[in-house]
Coordinates of C-alpha atoms in Angstrom, one line a residue:
X4 CA -183.4 53.4 16.9
X5 CA -182.0 54.8 13.7
X6 CA -178.6 55.0 11.9
X7 CA -176.8 52.0 13.2
X8 CA -173.5 51.8 11.4
X9 CA -173.6 48.3 9.8
X10 CA -171.6 47.2 6.8
X11 CA -172.2 43.6 5.8
X12 CA -169.1 43.6 3.6
X13 CA -166.8 44.5 6.5
X14 CA -164.4 42.1 8.1
X15 CA -165.7 43.0 11.5
X16 CA -168.6 40.6 12.5
X17 CA -172.0 42.2 12.3
X18 CA -172.9 41.5 15.9
X19 CA -169.8 43.4 17.0
X20 CA -170.7 46.3 14.7
X21 CA -174.2 46.4 16.3
X22 CA -172.8 46.4 19.8
X23 CA -170.2 49.0 19.0
X24 CA -172.7 51.2 17.2
X25 CA -175.0 51.2 20.2
X26 CA -172.1 52.0 22.5
X27 CA -171.0 54.8 20.2
X28 CA -174.5 56.2 20.5
X29 CA -174.2 56.1 24.2
X30 CA -170.8 57.7 24.1
X31 CA -172.2 60.5 21.9
X32 CA -175.2 61.1 24.1
X33 CA -177.7 59.9 21.6
X34 CA -178.8 57.1 24.0
X35 CA -179.2 57.9 27.7
X36 CA -179.5 55.9 30.9
X37 CA -182.9 54.1 31.3
X38 CA -183.8 54.8 27.6
X39 CA -185.4 51.8 25.9
X40 CA -183.9 50.3 22.8
X41 CA -185.6 48.1 20.2
X42 CA -186.3 44.5 20.9
X43 CA -184.2 41.8 19.2
X44 CA -187.1 41.1 16.8
X45 CA -187.6 44.8 16.0
X46 CA -183.9 45.4 15.3
X47 CA -183.6 42.3 13.2
X48 CA -186.6 43.3 11.1
X49 CA -185.5 46.9 10.8
X50 CA -182.0 46.1 9.4
X51 CA -182.9 42.7 7.8
X52 CA -180.6 40.8 10.1
X53 CA -180.9 37.4 11.5
X54 CA -182.4 37.2 15.0
X55 CA -179.4 35.2 16.2
X56 CA -177.0 38.0 15.1
X57 CA -178.9 40.6 17.1
X58 CA -179.2 38.3 20.0
X59 CA -175.5 37.8 20.1
X60 CA -174.9 41.6 20.0
X61 CA -177.3 42.2 22.9
X62 CA -175.5 39.4 24.9
X63 CA -172.3 41.3 24.3
X64 CA -173.9 44.5 25.6
X65 CA -175.4 42.7 28.6
X66 CA -172.0 41.2 29.5
X67 CA -170.5 44.7 29.5
X68 CA -173.5 45.9 31.5
X69 CA -174.3 48.5 28.9
X70 CA -177.9 47.3 28.7
X71 CA -180.2 45.3 30.9
X72 CA -183.3 43.3 30.1
X73 CA -186.5 43.9 32.1
X74 CA -188.9 41.0 31.9
X75 CA -192.1 41.9 30.1
X76 CA -190.8 45.3 29.1
X77 CA -187.6 45.0 27.0
X78 CA -184.1 46.3 26.9
X79 CA -182.8 49.5 28.5
X80 CA -179.6 51.4 28.6
X81 CA -178.0 50.6 32.0
X82 CA -174.9 52.7 32.0
X83 CA -173.3 55.6 30.1
X84 CA -169.9 55.7 31.8
X85 CA -168.3 53.6 29.0
X86 CA -165.2 54.4 27.0
X87 CA -165.3 53.2 23.4
X88 CA -162.1 53.5 21.5
X89 CA -162.4 55.5 18.3
X90 CA -160.8 53.7 15.3
X91 CA -158.8 55.9 12.9
X92 CA -157.1 54.9 9.6
X93 CA -154.0 57.1 9.1
X94 CA -152.8 56.8 5.6
X95 CA -149.4 58.4 4.7
X96 CA -147.8 58.6 1.2
X97 CA -144.4 57.5 2.5
X98 CA -142.3 56.9 5.6
X99 CA -139.9 59.8 6.7
X100 CA -138.7 61.6 9.7
X101 CA -141.3 64.3 9.0
X102 CA -144.2 61.8 8.9
X103 CA -143.0 60.4 12.2
X104 CA -143.4 63.9 13.7
X105 CA -146.9 64.2 12.3
X106 CA -147.8 60.7 13.6
X107 CA -146.4 61.2 17.1
X108 CA -148.2 64.6 17.6
X109 CA -151.4 63.1 16.2
X110 CA -151.4 60.1 18.6
X111 CA -150.3 62.1 21.6
X112 CA -153.1 64.7 21.0
X113 CA -155.7 62.1 20.6
X114 CA -154.9 60.4 23.9
X115 CA -155.1 56.7 24.9
X116 CA -158.7 55.9 24.0
X117 CA -158.1 55.8 20.3
X118 CA -156.9 53.1 18.0
X119 CA -154.8 54.5 15.1
X120 CA -154.0 52.1 12.3
X121 CA -151.1 53.4 10.1
X122 CA -150.7 52.4 6.5
X123 CA -148.5 53.7 3.6
X124 CA -149.9 54.1 0.0
X125 CA -146.5 54.9 -1.6
X126 CA -148.2 57.2 -4.1
X127 CA -149.9 54.2 -5.7
X128 CA -153.4 54.8 -6.7
X129 CA -154.1 51.1 -7.0
X130 CA -152.8 50.4 -3.4
X131 CA -154.8 53.4 -2.2
X132 CA -158.0 52.1 -3.7
X133 CA -157.4 48.7 -2.3
X134 CA -156.8 50.1 1.2
X135 CA -160.0 52.3 1.2
X136 CA -162.3 49.7 -0.5
X137 CA -161.3 47.0 2.0
X138 CA -161.7 49.1 5.0
X139 CA -164.8 51.2 4.4
X140 CA -166.9 51.0 7.6
X141 CA -164.0 49.7 9.7
X142 CA -163.0 53.1 11.0
X143 CA -164.6 56.2 12.6
X144 CA -162.2 58.5 10.7
X145 CA -160.0 58.3 7.7
X146 CA -157.0 60.7 7.8
X147 CA -155.2 60.7 4.5
X148 CA -152.2 62.4 2.8
X149 CA -153.5 62.6 -0.8
X150 CA -150.0 62.9 -2.5
X151 CA -150.7 61.3 -5.8
X152 CA -149.2 62.4 -9.1
X153 CA -151.3 60.3 -11.5
X154 CA -155.0 59.6 -12.1
X155 CA -156.4 62.6 -10.2
X156 CA -160.0 61.7 -11.3
X157 CA -159.6 58.2 -9.9
X158 CA -158.2 59.5 -6.6
X159 CA -161.2 61.8 -6.3
X160 CA -163.6 59.0 -7.0
X161 CA -162.0 56.9 -4.2
X162 CA -162.1 59.8 -1.7
X163 CA -165.8 60.2 -2.4
X164 CA -166.4 56.7 -1.1
X165 CA -165.6 57.8 2.4
X166 CA -168.7 58.8 4.3
X167 CA -169.2 62.6 4.9
X168 CA -167.8 63.8 8.2
X169 CA -165.3 61.0 8.5
X170 CA -162.5 62.3 6.1
X171 CA -159.6 64.5 7.1
X172 CA -156.9 65.4 4.5
X173 CA -153.4 66.2 5.6
X174 CA -150.7 68.3 3.9
X175 CA -152.4 68.6 0.5
X176 CA -155.9 69.5 -0.6
X177 CA -158.0 67.6 -3.1
X178 CA -159.5 70.8 -4.6
X179 CA -162.2 69.1 -6.7
X180 CA -163.6 67.3 -3.6
X181 CA -166.9 68.7 -2.4
X182 CA -168.8 68.1 0.8
X183 CA -167.9 68.0 4.5
X184 CA -164.4 67.0 5.2
X185 CA -161.5 68.3 7.3
X186 CA -158.2 69.5 6.1
X187 CA -154.9 70.7 7.5
X188 CA -152.9 71.9 4.5
X189 CA -149.9 73.6 3.1
X190 CA -150.0 76.1 0.3
X191 CA -146.8 74.9 -1.3
X192 CA -146.4 77.6 -3.9
X193 CA -147.2 80.5 -1.7
X194 CA -145.3 79.1 1.3
X195 CA -141.9 78.8 -0.4
X196 CA -142.3 82.2 -2.1
X197 CA -143.0 83.9 1.3
X198 CA -140.2 82.1 3.1
X199 CA -137.6 82.9 0.4
X200 CA -138.8 86.5 0.4
X201 CA -138.2 86.6 4.2
X202 CA -134.7 85.3 3.5
X203 CA -134.0 87.8 0.8
X204 CA -131.3 89.9 2.6
X205 CA -129.2 86.7 3.1
X206 CA -129.9 85.4 -0.4
X207 CA -128.7 88.7 -2.1
X208 CA -125.1 88.0 -1.3
X209 CA -125.2 85.1 -3.8
X210 CA -125.0 85.4 -7.6
X211 CA -127.6 82.7 -8.4
X212 CA -130.1 80.3 -6.9
X213 CA -130.3 76.6 -7.6
X214 CA -133.4 74.5 -7.0
X215 CA -132.5 70.8 -6.6
X216 CA -135.4 68.7 -7.9
X217 CA -135.6 65.4 -6.1
X218 CA -135.7 63.6 -9.4
X219 CA -137.3 60.2 -9.0
X220 CA -138.8 61.0 -5.6
X221 CA -142.3 62.4 -6.1
X222 CA -142.9 65.9 -4.6
X223 CA -145.5 68.6 -5.0
X224 CA -144.6 70.5 -8.2
X225 CA -146.0 73.7 -6.7
X226 CA -142.8 74.0 -4.7
X227 CA -140.7 74.5 -7.8
X228 CA -143.3 76.8 -9.2
X229 CA -143.1 79.0 -6.2
X230 CA -139.3 79.0 -6.4
X231 CA -139.4 80.1 -10.1
X232 CA -141.9 82.8 -9.4
X233 CA -139.7 84.2 -6.5
X234 CA -136.6 84.3 -8.7
X235 CA -138.4 86.1 -11.5
X236 CA -140.0 88.6 -9.2
X237 CA -136.7 89.4 -7.5
X238 CA -134.6 89.2 -10.7
X239 CA -132.4 86.4 -9.5
X240 CA -130.4 84.2 -11.9
X241 CA -131.6 80.7 -11.2
X242 CA -131.5 77.1 -12.4
X243 CA -133.2 73.8 -11.7
X244 CA -131.2 70.6 -11.5
X245 CA -132.1 67.0 -11.1
X246 CA -130.5 65.9 -7.8
X247 CA -126.9 66.3 -6.6
X248 CA -124.3 63.6 -7.2
X249 CA -120.7 63.7 -6.1
X250 CA -119.7 64.7 -9.7
X251 CA -122.2 67.6 -9.8
X252 CA -120.4 70.9 -10.4
X253 CA -120.8 73.4 -7.5
X254 CA -119.7 77.0 -8.0
X255 CA -118.8 79.7 -5.5
X256 CA -121.6 82.3 -5.3
X257 CA -124.5 79.8 -5.6
X258 CA -127.2 79.2 -3.0
X259 CA -129.1 75.9 -3.1
X260 CA -132.7 75.1 -2.2
X261 CA -132.7 71.4 -1.4
X262 CA -135.7 69.1 -0.8
X263 CA -134.2 65.7 -0.3
X264 CA -131.7 64.7 2.5
X265 CA -129.5 62.7 0.2
X266 CA -128.9 65.8 -2.0
X267 CA -128.1 67.8 1.1
X268 CA -125.5 65.3 2.3
X269 CA -123.9 65.2 -1.2
X270 CA -123.7 69.0 -1.4
X271 CA -122.0 69.3 2.0
X272 CA -119.4 66.6 0.9
X273 CA -118.7 68.4 -2.4
X274 CA -118.2 71.7 -0.6
X275 CA -115.8 70.2 1.9
X276 CA -113.9 68.4 -0.9
X277 CA -113.5 71.7 -2.8
X278 CA -112.8 73.8 0.3
X279 CA -116.0 75.9 -0.3
X280 CA -117.2 77.5 2.9
X281 CA -120.9 76.9 3.5
X282 CA -122.7 80.2 4.5
X283 CA -120.1 82.3 2.6
X284 CA -119.0 80.7 -0.6
X285 CA -122.1 78.5 -1.0
X286 CA -125.5 78.9 0.6
X287 CA -127.9 76.2 1.7
X288 CA -131.6 76.3 2.3
X289 CA -133.0 72.9 3.3
X290 CA -136.7 71.9 3.1
X291 CA -138.3 70.6 6.3
X292 CA -136.9 71.0 9.8
X293 CA -135.2 68.3 11.8
X294 CA -133.3 68.3 15.1
X295 CA -130.0 67.5 13.3
X296 CA -130.3 70.5 11.0
X297 CA -130.3 72.7 14.1
X298 CA -126.7 71.6 15.0
X299 CA -125.1 70.4 11.7
X300 CA -122.6 72.9 10.2
X301 CA -123.4 75.2 13.2
X302 CA -127.0 75.3 11.9
X303 CA -128.6 74.7 8.5
X304 CA -131.2 77.2 7.3
X305 CA -134.6 75.6 6.7
X306 CA -138.0 76.4 5.3
X307 CA -140.5 74.2 6.9
X308 CA -144.1 73.5 7.8
X309 CA -144.8 72.7 11.4
X310 CA -145.2 68.9 11.3
X311 CA -146.2 68.5 14.9
X312 CA -148.8 71.2 14.6
X313 CA -150.2 69.4 11.5
X314 CA -150.7 66.2 13.5
X315 CA -152.1 68.0 16.5
X316 CA -154.6 70.0 14.4
X317 CA -156.0 66.9 12.8
X318 CA -156.3 65.2 16.1
X319 CA -158.2 68.1 17.6
X320 CA -160.8 67.9 14.8
X321 CA -161.5 64.3 15.9
X322 CA -161.5 65.1 19.6
X323 CA -163.8 68.1 19.1
X324 CA -165.9 66.4 16.5
X325 CA -165.6 69.6 14.4
X326 CA -164.1 69.2 10.9
X327 CA -162.7 72.4 9.4
X328 CA -160.1 73.9 7.1
X329 CA -156.8 74.8 8.7
X330 CA -153.7 76.4 7.0
X331 CA -150.7 74.8 8.7
X332 CA -147.9 77.2 9.8
X333 CA -144.9 77.5 7.5
X334 CA -141.7 79.4 8.5
X335 CA -138.2 80.3 7.7
X336 CA -135.5 79.4 10.3
X337 CA -132.4 81.4 9.4
X338 CA -129.1 79.8 10.4
X339 CA -125.4 79.9 9.5
X340 CA -125.7 77.9 6.2
X341 CA -127.0 81.0 4.5

């Protein structure tokens, strides 16, 4: 028997790793009913393990009736109708309403027989390295949002530690990464350009466009790049500002493209205080769809990827055991705020 997944540095006891690896082989059809497996001595010699460790693993399998021992002949697979939970490490960059949508769709699509362990790396390369290094071998799949804005070479080096066929990236690609991995991605620059182009008839009634940079909150710089390209191609007057505070000047005839919710709230308050009618005097395009934006102000225009589709697409790669490259849908939802 070859290719048992055993990591002596893992926090999971080796005997459990042996038992789960054999059950995984049964689940995947690599071991079939009545097929003989190595003896305790043979397996311990092949993987340089103590006889007691292998014996403990085989006892675990016998207790579950996965294997039986036949006197004078050895050990054989007894049953194949076993359900072994897959273990998935889901690693987000931050907590938000949008990440919740991704998570819920991911877990729902995977179904009950999967253990999903959610962690947050907070854009910290050091924390990311610690999480991956301490959990190599502990999971069947590693599903990661690689939103980092420093040390790209280091991030690439960490991602390369994950075994081929076990890595799925979400939202953002790691373009220098080679080999077999899955990805459900956005094309941030192209997506915002195409969405704003679709909104062009509504945008034309405004004198200028304002992109509200989230400031201290990290975000993909390709979004602003796509906005600038759109404005130049369509000959719009435009500006880029750092966040919106209650003292930020807001002028009639401007349309705002806003990433962060706090900036959106502040802009709405300023418009109300200055009796500027949203959708006529001032336009608003908000990034990322939520249920509230559908009803607030009789509807806020959004440009958004489909977060539920992103989670579901990643889950299907795991369920189908087929990693691939999927462009996630991005759309404009035109409402009264524009």
